[in-house]
Structures are given as C-alpha cells and as structure tokens.
Coordinates of N, CA and C and ligand atoms in Angstrom, one line a residue:
M16 N 19.1 28.4 7.4 CA 18.9 28.8 8.7 C 19.5 27.7 9.7
Y17 N 19.3 26.5 9.4 CA 19.9 25.4 10.1 C 21.3 25.0 9.5
P18 N 22.2 24.4 10.2 CA 23.4 23.9 9.6 C 23.0 22.9 8.4
K19 N 23.9 22.8 7.5 CA 23.5 22.2 6.2 C 23.0 20.7 6.4
T20 N 23.7 19.9 7.2 CA 23.3 18.5 7.4 C 21.9 18.4 8.0
I21 N 21.6 19.3 9.0 CA 20.3 19.3 9.6 C 19.3 19.7 8.5
Q22 N 19.5 20.7 7.8 CA 18.6 21.2 6.8 C 18.3 20.1 5.7
K23 N 19.4 19.4 5.3 CA 19.2 18.4 4.3 C 18.3 17.3 4.8
L24 N 18.5 16.9 6.1 CA 17.6 15.8 6.7 C 16.2 16.3 6.8
I25 N 16.0 17.5 7.2 CA 14.7 18.1 7.3 C 14.0 18.0 5.9
D26 N 14.7 18.4 4.9 CA 14.2 18.4 3.6 C 13.8 17.0 3.2
L27 N 14.6 16.0 3.5 CA 14.3 14.6 3.2 C 13.1 14.1 4.0
F28 N 13.0 14.3 5.3 CA 11.9 13.9 6.1 C 10.6 14.6 5.7
S29 N 10.7 15.8 5.2 CA 9.5 16.5 4.8 C 8.8 15.9 3.6
K30 N 9.5 15.0 2.9 CA 8.9 14.3 1.8 C 8.1 13.1 2.2
F31 N 8.3 12.7 3.4 CA 7.6 11.5 3.9 C 6.1 11.8 3.9
P32 N 5.3 10.7 3.8 CA 3.8 10.9 3.8 C 3.4 11.5 5.2
T33 N 2.5 12.4 5.1 CA 1.9 13.1 6.3 C 2.9 13.9 7.2
V34 N 4.2 14.0 6.7 CA 5.2 14.8 7.5 C 5.4 16.1 6.9
G35 N 5.3 17.2 7.7 CA 5.6 18.5 7.2 C 6.9 18.9 7.7
P36 N 7.4 20.1 7.3 CA 8.7 20.6 7.8 C 8.9 20.7 9.3
R37 N 7.8 21.0 10.0 CA 8.0 21.1 11.4 C 8.2 19.8 12.1
T38 N 7.4 18.8 11.7 CA 7.6 17.4 12.2 C 9.0 16.9 11.8
A39 N 9.3 17.2 10.5 CA 10.6 16.8 10.0 C 11.8 17.3 10.9
A40 N 11.7 18.6 11.3 CA 12.7 19.2 12.2 C 12.7 18.4 13.5
R41 N 11.5 18.1 14.0 CA 11.5 17.4 15.3 C 12.2 16.0 15.2
F42 N 12.0 15.3 14.1 CA 12.7 14.1 13.8 C 14.2 14.2 13.9
V43 N 14.7 15.3 13.2 CA 16.1 15.5 13.1 C 16.7 15.8 14.5
F44 N 16.0 16.6 15.3 CA 16.5 17.0 16.6 C 16.4 15.8 17.6
Y45 N 15.4 14.9 17.3 CA 15.4 13.7 18.1 C 16.6 12.8 17.7
L46 N 16.9 12.7 16.5 CA 18.0 11.9 16.0 C 19.4 12.4 16.6
I47 N 19.5 13.7 16.7 CA 20.8 14.3 17.2 C 21.0 13.8 18.6
K48 N 19.9 13.6 19.4 CA 20.1 13.2 20.8 C 20.3 11.7 21.0
L49 N 20.1 10.9 19.9 CA 20.3 9.5 20.0 C 21.8 9.1 20.2
P50 N 22.1 8.0 20.9 CA 23.5 7.6 20.9 C 24.0 7.2 19.5
Q51 N 25.3 7.3 19.2 CA 25.8 7.0 17.9 C 25.5 5.6 17.4
T52 N 25.5 4.6 18.4 CA 25.2 3.2 18.0 C 23.8 3.1 17.4
E53 N 22.8 3.8 18.0 CA 21.5 3.7 17.5 C 21.3 4.3 16.1
L54 N 22.1 5.4 15.9 CA 22.1 6.0 14.6 C 22.7 5.1 13.6
E55 N 23.7 4.4 14.0 CA 24.4 3.4 13.0 C 23.4 2.3 12.7
E56 N 22.7 1.8 13.8 CA 21.8 0.7 13.5 C 20.7 1.2 12.5
L57 N 20.2 2.4 12.8 CA 19.2 2.9 11.8 C 19.7 3.0 10.4
S58 N 20.9 3.5 10.3 CA 21.5 3.7 9.0 C 21.8 2.4 8.3
S59 N 22.1 1.3 9.1 CA 22.4 0.0 8.5 C 21.1 -0.6 8.0
Y60 N 20.0 -0.4 8.7 CA 18.7 -0.9 8.3 C 18.2 -0.2 7.0
L61 N 18.5 1.1 7.0 CA 18.1 1.9 5.8 C 18.9 1.4 4.5
K62 N 20.2 1.1 4.8 CA 21.0 0.6 3.7 C 20.5 -0.8 3.2
E63 N 20.0 -1.6 4.1 CA 19.6 -3.0 3.7 C 18.2 -3.0 3.1
L64 N 17.4 -2.0 3.4 CA 16.0 -2.0 3.1 C 15.7 -2.4 1.6
K65 N 16.3 -1.7 0.7 CA 16.0 -2.0 -0.7 C 16.6 -3.3 -1.1
K66 N 17.7 -3.8 -0.4 CA 18.3 -5.0 -0.8 C 17.6 -6.2 -0.3
S67 N 17.0 -6.1 0.9 CA 16.4 -7.3 1.5 C 14.9 -7.4 1.2
I68 N 14.3 -6.3 0.7 CA 12.8 -6.3 0.5 C 12.6 -6.2 -1.0
K69 N 11.7 -7.0 -1.5 CA 11.3 -6.9 -2.9 C 9.9 -6.5 -3.0
M70 N 9.6 -5.9 -4.2 CA 8.2 -5.6 -4.5 C 7.6 -6.6 -5.4
C71 N 6.4 -7.1 -5.0 CA 5.8 -8.1 -5.8 C 5.5 -7.6 -7.2
S72 N 5.9 -8.4 -8.2 CA 5.7 -8.0 -9.6 C 4.2 -8.0 -10.0
W73 N 3.4 -8.7 -9.2 CA 2.0 -8.7 -9.6 C 1.1 -7.7 -8.8
C74 N 1.3 -7.7 -7.5 CA 0.4 -6.8 -6.7 C 1.1 -5.6 -6.1
F75 N 2.4 -5.5 -6.2 CA 3.2 -4.4 -5.6 C 3.3 -4.4 -4.1
N76 N 3.0 -5.5 -3.5 CA 3.2 -5.7 -2.1 C 4.7 -5.8 -1.8
S77 N 5.2 -5.3 -0.7 CA 6.6 -5.5 -0.3 C 6.7 -6.8 0.5
F78 N 7.8 -7.6 0.2 CA 8.0 -8.8 0.9 C 9.5 -9.1 1.0
D79 N 9.8 -10.0 2.0 CA 11.2 -10.5 2.2 C 11.3 -11.8 1.5
P80 N 12.0 -11.9 0.4 CA 12.2 -13.2 -0.4 C 12.8 -14.2 0.4
S81 N 13.7 -13.9 1.4 CA 14.4 -14.9 2.2 C 13.5 -15.6 3.1
L82 N 12.3 -15.1 3.4 CA 11.4 -15.7 4.3 C 10.4 -16.7 3.6
R83 N 10.5 -16.8 2.3 CA 9.6 -17.7 1.6 C 9.9 -19.1 1.9
S84 N 8.8 -19.9 2.1 CA 9.0 -21.2 2.5 C 9.1 -22.2 1.4
G85 N 9.6 -23.4 1.7 CA 9.6 -24.5 0.8 C 10.5 -24.3 -0.4
Q86 N 10.1 -25.0 -1.5 CA 10.9 -25.1 -2.7 C 11.2 -23.8 -3.3
A87 N 10.2 -22.9 -3.2 CA 10.4 -21.6 -4.0 C 11.6 -20.8 -3.5
S88 N 12.0 -20.9 -2.2 CA 13.1 -20.1 -1.8 C 14.4 -20.6 -2.4
S89 N 14.5 -21.9 -2.8 CA 15.7 -22.3 -3.4 C 15.8 -22.1 -4.9
E90 N 14.7 -21.6 -5.4 CA 14.7 -21.4 -6.9 C 15.6 -20.2 -7.2
Q91 N 15.9 -20.1 -8.5 CA 16.7 -19.0 -9.0 C 16.0 -17.6 -8.8
A92 N 16.8 -16.6 -8.7 CA 16.2 -15.3 -8.6 C 15.4 -15.1 -9.9
G93 N 14.3 -14.3 -9.8 CA 13.5 -14.1 -10.9 C 12.2 -14.8 -10.7
S94 N 12.3 -16.0 -10.1 CA 11.1 -16.7 -9.7 C 10.6 -16.2 -8.3
E95 N 11.4 -15.3 -7.8 CA 11.1 -14.8 -6.4 C 10.4 -13.5 -6.5
E96 N 9.8 -13.2 -7.6 CA 9.3 -11.9 -7.8 C 7.9 -11.7 -7.2
V97 N 7.2 -12.8 -6.9 CA 5.8 -12.7 -6.5 C 5.7 -12.9 -5.0
C98 N 4.9 -12.1 -4.3 CA 4.8 -12.2 -2.9 C 4.1 -13.4 -2.4
P99 N 4.2 -13.7 -1.1 CA 3.6 -14.9 -0.5 C 2.0 -14.9 -0.7
I100 N 1.4 -13.8 -0.7 CA -0.1 -13.7 -0.9 C -0.4 -14.2 -2.3
C101 N 0.2 -13.6 -3.3 CA 0.0 -14.0 -4.7 C 0.3 -15.4 -5.0
E102 N 1.3 -15.9 -4.2 CA 1.8 -17.3 -4.5 C 0.9 -18.3 -3.8
D103 N 0.2 -17.9 -2.8 CA -0.6 -18.8 -1.9 C -1.7 -19.5 -2.7
K104 N -1.6 -20.8 -2.8 CA -2.6 -21.5 -3.7 C -4.0 -21.6 -3.0
T105 N -4.0 -21.4 -1.7 CA -5.3 -21.5 -1.0 C -6.1 -20.2 -1.1
R106 N -5.6 -19.1 -1.7 CA -6.3 -17.9 -1.8 C -7.3 -17.9 -2.9
D107 N -8.4 -17.2 -2.8 CA -9.4 -17.2 -3.8 C -9.0 -16.2 -5.0
K108 N -8.6 -16.9 -6.1 CA -8.1 -16.1 -7.2 C -9.2 -15.4 -8.1
S109 N -10.4 -15.6 -7.6 CA -11.5 -14.9 -8.4 C -11.8 -13.5 -7.8
L110 N -11.2 -13.2 -6.6 CA -11.5 -12.0 -5.9 C -10.2 -11.0 -6.0
L111 N -10.5 -9.8 -6.3 CA -9.4 -8.8 -6.3 C -9.8 -7.6 -5.4
C112 N -8.9 -7.3 -4.5 CA -9.2 -6.1 -3.7 C -8.2 -5.0 -4.0
I113 N -8.7 -3.9 -4.4 CA -7.8 -2.7 -4.8 C -7.6 -1.8 -3.6
I114 N -6.4 -1.6 -3.2 CA -6.1 -0.8 -2.0 C -5.1 0.3 -2.4
E115 N -5.0 1.3 -1.5 CA -4.0 2.4 -1.8 C -2.6 2.0 -1.5
K116 N -2.4 1.4 -0.3 CA -1.0 1.2 0.1 C -0.9 -0.1 1.0
E117 N 0.4 -0.4 1.3 CA 0.7 -1.6 2.0 C 0.0 -1.7 3.4
T118 N 0.0 -0.5 4.1 CA -0.6 -0.6 5.5 C -2.1 -0.9 5.4
D119 N -2.7 -0.6 4.3 CA -4.1 -1.0 4.2 C -4.2 -2.5 4.0
L120 N -3.3 -3.1 3.3 CA -3.3 -4.5 3.1 C -3.1 -5.2 4.5
T121 N -2.2 -4.7 5.3 CA -1.9 -5.3 6.6 C -3.2 -5.2 7.5
A122 N -3.9 -4.1 7.4 CA -5.1 -3.9 8.2 C -6.2 -4.9 7.7
I123 N -6.3 -5.1 6.4 CA -7.3 -6.0 5.9 C -6.9 -7.5 6.3
E124 N -5.7 -7.8 6.1 CA -5.2 -9.2 6.5 C -5.5 -9.5 8.0
K125 N -5.4 -8.5 8.8 CA -5.6 -8.7 10.3 C -7.1 -9.1 10.5
T126 N -8.0 -8.7 9.7 CA -9.4 -9.1 9.9 C -9.6 -10.6 9.6
K127 N -8.7 -11.2 8.8 CA -8.9 -12.6 8.4 C -10.2 -12.8 7.6
K128 N -10.8 -11.7 7.2 CA -12.1 -11.8 6.5 C -11.9 -12.1 5.0
Y129 N -10.8 -11.5 4.5 CA -10.7 -11.5 3.0 C -9.6 -12.5 2.6
K130 N -9.9 -13.3 1.6 CA -9.0 -14.4 1.2 C -8.6 -14.3 -0.3
G131 N -8.9 -13.2 -0.9 CA -8.6 -13.1 -2.3 C -7.2 -12.4 -2.6
L132 N -7.0 -11.9 -3.8 CA -5.8 -11.2 -4.1 C -5.9 -9.7 -3.9
Y133 N -4.8 -9.1 -3.9 CA -4.8 -7.6 -3.7 C -4.1 -6.9 -4.9
F134 N -4.4 -5.7 -5.1 CA -3.6 -4.8 -6.0 C -3.4 -3.5 -5.3
I135 N -2.1 -3.1 -5.1 CA -1.8 -1.8 -4.5 C -1.6 -0.7 -5.5
L136 N -2.5 0.2 -5.4 CA -2.5 1.3 -6.4 C -1.3 2.3 -6.3
G137 N -0.8 2.4 -5.0 CA 0.4 3.2 -4.8 C 0.0 4.7 -4.6
G138 N -1.3 5.0 -4.5 CA -1.6 6.4 -4.2 C -3.1 6.6 -4.5
I139 N -3.6 7.8 -4.3 CA -5.0 8.1 -4.7 C -4.9 9.5 -5.4
I140 N -6.0 9.9 -5.9 CA -6.0 11.2 -6.6 C -5.7 12.3 -5.6
N141 N -4.8 13.1 -6.0 CA -4.5 14.2 -5.1 C -5.2 15.5 -5.6
L142 N -6.1 16.0 -4.8 CA -6.9 17.1 -5.3 C -6.1 18.4 -5.6
K143 N -5.0 18.6 -4.8 CA -4.2 19.8 -5.1 C -3.5 19.6 -6.4
K144 N -3.0 18.4 -6.6 CA -2.2 18.3 -7.8 C -3.0 17.8 -9.0
K145 N -4.2 17.2 -8.7 CA -5.0 16.6 -9.8 C -4.2 15.7 -10.6
D146 N -3.5 14.8 -9.9 CA -2.4 14.0 -10.6 C -2.8 12.5 -10.5
K147 N -2.8 11.9 -11.7 CA -3.1 10.5 -11.7 C -1.8 9.7 -12.0
K148 N -0.7 10.3 -12.2 CA 0.4 9.6 -12.8 C 1.1 8.6 -11.7
D149 N 0.8 8.9 -10.4 CA 1.3 8.1 -9.4 C 0.5 6.8 -9.1
I150 N -0.7 6.8 -9.8 CA -1.6 5.7 -9.5 C -1.4 4.6 -10.6
R151 N -1.4 3.3 -10.2 CA -1.0 2.3 -11.2 C -2.3 1.8 -11.9
I152 N -3.0 2.7 -12.6 CA -4.2 2.2 -13.3 C -3.9 1.4 -14.5
G153 N -2.8 1.7 -15.2 CA -2.5 0.9 -16.4 C -2.1 -0.5 -16.0
Q154 N -1.3 -0.7 -15.0 CA -0.9 -2.0 -14.5 C -2.1 -2.8 -14.0
L155 N -3.0 -2.0 -13.3 CA -4.2 -2.7 -12.7 C -5.0 -3.3 -13.9
K156 N -5.2 -2.5 -14.9 CA -6.0 -3.0 -16.1 C -5.4 -4.3 -16.7
E157 N -4.0 -4.2 -16.8 CA -3.3 -5.4 -17.3 C -3.6 -6.6 -16.4
R158 N -3.6 -6.5 -15.1 CA -3.8 -7.6 -14.2 C -5.2 -8.1 -14.4
I159 N -6.2 -7.2 -14.6 CA -7.6 -7.7 -14.6 C -7.9 -8.4 -16.0
K160 N -7.2 -7.9 -17.0 CA -7.5 -8.4 -18.4 C -7.4 -9.9 -18.5
N161 N -6.4 -10.5 -17.9 CA -6.3 -12.0 -18.2 C -6.5 -12.9 -17.0
N162 N -7.2 -12.4 -16.0 CA -7.3 -13.2 -14.8 C -8.6 -13.8 -14.4
G163 N -9.7 -13.5 -15.1 CA -11.0 -14.0 -14.8 C -11.5 -13.8 -13.4
F164 N -11.4 -12.5 -12.9 CA -11.9 -12.2 -11.6 C -13.4 -12.2 -11.7
K165 N -14.1 -12.6 -10.6 CA -15.5 -12.5 -10.5 C -16.0 -11.3 -9.8
E166 N -15.1 -10.8 -8.9 CA -15.5 -9.5 -8.2 C -14.3 -8.7 -7.9
I167 N -14.4 -7.4 -8.1 CA -13.3 -6.5 -7.7 C -13.8 -5.6 -6.6
I168 N -13.1 -5.6 -5.5 CA -13.5 -4.8 -4.3 C -12.6 -3.6 -4.2
I169 N -13.2 -2.4 -4.2 CA -12.4 -1.2 -4.1 C -12.4 -0.9 -2.6
A170 N -11.3 -1.0 -1.9 CA -11.2 -0.8 -0.5 C -10.2 0.4 -0.3
I171 N -10.8 1.6 -0.6 CA -10.0 2.8 -0.4 C -10.7 3.7 0.6
N172 N -9.8 4.5 1.4 CA -10.4 5.3 2.4 C -11.6 6.1 2.0
P173 N -12.6 6.2 2.8 CA -13.8 7.0 2.5 C -13.6 8.5 2.7
T174 N -12.5 9.0 2.2 CA -12.2 10.4 2.3 C -12.7 11.0 0.9
T175 N -12.7 12.3 0.8 CA -13.0 13.0 -0.4 C -12.2 12.5 -1.6
E176 N -10.9 12.5 -1.3 CA -10.0 12.1 -2.4 C -10.1 10.6 -2.7
G177 N -10.4 9.8 -1.6 CA -10.6 8.4 -1.8 C -11.8 8.1 -2.6
E178 N -12.9 8.9 -2.4 CA -14.1 8.7 -3.1 C -14.0 9.0 -4.6
I179 N -13.2 10.1 -4.8 CA -13.0 10.5 -6.2 C -12.2 9.4 -6.9
T180 N -11.2 8.9 -6.2 CA -10.4 7.8 -6.8 C -11.3 6.6 -7.1
R181 N -12.2 6.3 -6.2 CA -13.1 5.1 -6.4 C -13.9 5.3 -7.6
L182 N -14.5 6.5 -7.8 CA -15.4 6.8 -8.9 C -14.6 6.7 -10.2
L183 N -13.3 7.2 -10.2 CA -12.5 7.0 -11.4 C -12.2 5.6 -11.7
L184 N -11.9 4.8 -10.7 CA -11.6 3.4 -10.9 C -12.8 2.6 -11.5
E185 N -14.0 3.0 -10.9 CA -15.2 2.3 -11.4 C -15.5 2.6 -12.8
R186 N -15.2 3.9 -13.2 CA -15.4 4.3 -14.6 C -14.3 3.5 -15.5
E187 N -13.1 3.5 -15.0 CA -12.0 2.8 -15.9 C -12.2 1.3 -16.0
L188 N -12.8 0.7 -14.9 CA -12.9 -0.7 -14.9 C -14.3 -1.3 -15.4
R189 N -15.2 -0.4 -15.7 CA -16.5 -0.8 -16.1 C -16.5 -1.6 -17.4
P190 N -15.6 -1.3 -18.4 CA -15.6 -2.1 -19.6 C -15.3 -3.5 -19.4
F191 N -14.7 -3.9 -18.3 CA -14.3 -5.3 -18.1 C -15.6 -6.2 -17.7
N192 N -16.7 -5.5 -17.4 CA -17.9 -6.2 -17.1 C -17.8 -7.2 -15.9
I193 N -17.1 -6.8 -14.9 CA -16.9 -7.6 -13.7 C -17.6 -6.8 -12.6
K194 N -18.2 -7.6 -11.7 CA -18.9 -7.0 -10.6 C -17.9 -6.2 -9.8
I195 N -18.2 -4.9 -9.6 CA -17.3 -4.0 -8.8 C -18.1 -3.6 -7.5
T196 N -17.4 -3.8 -6.4 CA -18.1 -3.4 -5.1 C -17.1 -2.5 -4.3
H197 N -17.6 -1.8 -3.3 CA -16.8 -1.1 -2.4 C -17.2 -1.3 -1.0
L198 N -16.4 -1.0 0.0 CA -16.6 -1.3 1.4 C -17.9 -0.6 1.8
G199 N -18.7 -1.3 2.7 CA -20.0 -0.8 3.1 C -19.9 -0.1 4.4
R200 N -21.0 -0.2 5.2 CA -21.2 0.6 6.4 C -20.1 0.2 7.4
G201 N -19.9 1.1 8.4 CA -19.0 0.9 9.4 C -17.9 1.9 9.4
L202 N -17.2 2.0 8.3 CA -16.1 3.0 8.2 C -16.7 4.4 8.2
P203 N -16.3 5.2 9.1 CA -16.8 6.6 9.1 C -16.3 7.4 7.9
M204 N -17.2 8.2 7.4 CA -16.8 9.1 6.3 C -15.6 9.9 6.7
G205 N -14.6 10.0 5.9 CA -13.4 10.7 6.2 C -12.4 9.9 7.0
G206 N -12.8 8.7 7.4 CA -11.9 7.8 8.2 C -10.9 7.1 7.4
E207 N -10.0 6.5 8.1 CA -8.9 5.8 7.3 C -8.9 4.3 7.7
L208 N -8.9 3.5 6.6 CA -8.9 2.1 6.7 C -7.9 1.5 7.7
E209 N -6.7 2.0 7.6 CA -5.6 1.4 8.4 C -5.8 1.6 9.9
Y210 N -6.6 2.6 10.3 CA -6.9 2.9 11.7 C -8.2 2.3 12.2
A211 N -8.9 1.7 11.3 CA -10.2 1.1 11.7 C -9.9 -0.2 12.5
D212 N -10.8 -0.5 13.5 CA -10.5 -1.7 14.2 C -11.0 -2.9 13.4
P213 N -10.4 -4.1 13.6 CA -10.6 -5.2 12.7 C -12.1 -5.6 12.6
D214 N -12.9 -5.5 13.7 CA -14.3 -5.8 13.6 C -15.0 -4.9 12.6
T215 N -14.7 -3.6 12.7 CA -15.4 -2.6 11.9 C -15.0 -2.9 10.4
L216 N -13.8 -3.1 10.2 CA -13.3 -3.3 8.8 C -13.9 -4.6 8.3
S217 N -13.9 -5.6 9.1 CA -14.5 -6.9 8.8 C -16.0 -6.8 8.4
S218 N -16.7 -6.0 9.2 CA -18.2 -5.9 8.8 C -18.4 -5.0 7.6
S219 N -17.4 -4.1 7.3 CA -17.6 -3.3 6.1 C -17.3 -4.2 4.9
F220 N -16.5 -5.3 5.0 CA -16.4 -6.2 3.9 C -17.6 -7.0 3.7
D221 N -18.3 -7.4 4.9 CA -19.5 -8.1 4.8 C -20.6 -7.3 4.1
S222 N -20.6 -6.0 4.4 CA -21.7 -5.2 3.8 C -21.3 -4.5 2.5
R223 N -20.3 -5.0 1.9 CA -19.9 -4.3 0.6 C -21.0 -4.3 -0.4
K224 N -21.0 -3.3 -1.2 CA -22.1 -3.2 -2.2 C -21.6 -2.6 -3.5
Ligands
LIG14 ZN1 1.7 -10.1 -4.7

C-alpha cells in the first residue's frame, strides 16, 4: 500500500521495542520531512553503532571501548571485552543485580545507591509467546557459579511478566544457596523501573526483601 522503501522502513521500525506499525509509519513520515544532511548523519551513526560499541562479555552491558581510561585502553583487543562497571575495582563484587535491559542499569546507576555488579537478562518472559529463549538464564548461571556472590538482587519491573520472570529466576537460582532478594516498596505494581524517580528506586533498594 505504501511505496516499497517506505513499507520496508515501517516493517523495520515495527520490530523496535514498544513500537507498532502505526508509530513506525509516523517515524518514517517524520524522516521523509528531514533535510538530507540530517538523514545522512543518522545513517552514519547507525553504521558506526556496532563498530564503536561493544557488549560486555560478562554482564552484557554496552560500552564504548575507546572511552576506557588508563592502561586498559592501550591493551590489545580482546582485553577490551569487559565494561567499565565490571572492571571497576571499587565495586562490590559480592553483590549481583539482575536486570532486564541497559536502560534499567542506567536508572539504577543514577540513584548511586547500588555499587555491585550487574547482569543484563536481555528480556523477560513474554506471556504471549511463553518464550524463554531470549533470556540469558544459562549465561547467568555460569556467572554465578564461580563468583562467590553473597546476595543476588532481582531488579525487574513489577509487571505481570516481570513477576513471572522473577519467580522463574528464583526457582532456577535456588540451588546456588545464595541470598536472593527483590526490590521492595515504592515501585508501583505494573510500573517500570526505568521511569521511576531516583529517590523511589533508591528506597526500593533499601527495602529489598
Ligand atoms: Zn560488564
């Protein structure tokens, strides 16, 4: 129904998180109105994205290896696989916080409350698809196995799907015999971590149980 290029872009944008076909179409018609220079800028950033950003081999956080400070940045590639948080020697290596996605990590870091490590699951249980294959449970268990954590905090949105994911994680991680907690009061049921204000998120860390 649309010209082929437009339809192709709509299809691509429709795959973005929380974007449906109607929003995707609005994106495309917004892009059509932009000056060519801005489109080229956008497209050059897109081209660079995968080249300039790496995914941490331990926690799956995205980071820019060129911004790493000190000696590490001059080391050979391959030693650059770990993100600044995992590498930071001042962080508490006995604490692990499991989150769904990078934007949750950013929200938690903003509170300055939490000083442990993270693990990004990469998704939560999707009730429609009943699918676990997008969630990094296998890798998570690998990380927990050899690291001597004293506490694992599950910081996942208190939505229905988030709660189901949390219960699944608690069941999967119980055999490790490590204290498992989740965020406490403050976050409204159905709310999303990344939109919570820092004070609320901070106090939900304090009241974790
Ligand atoms: Zn990391």
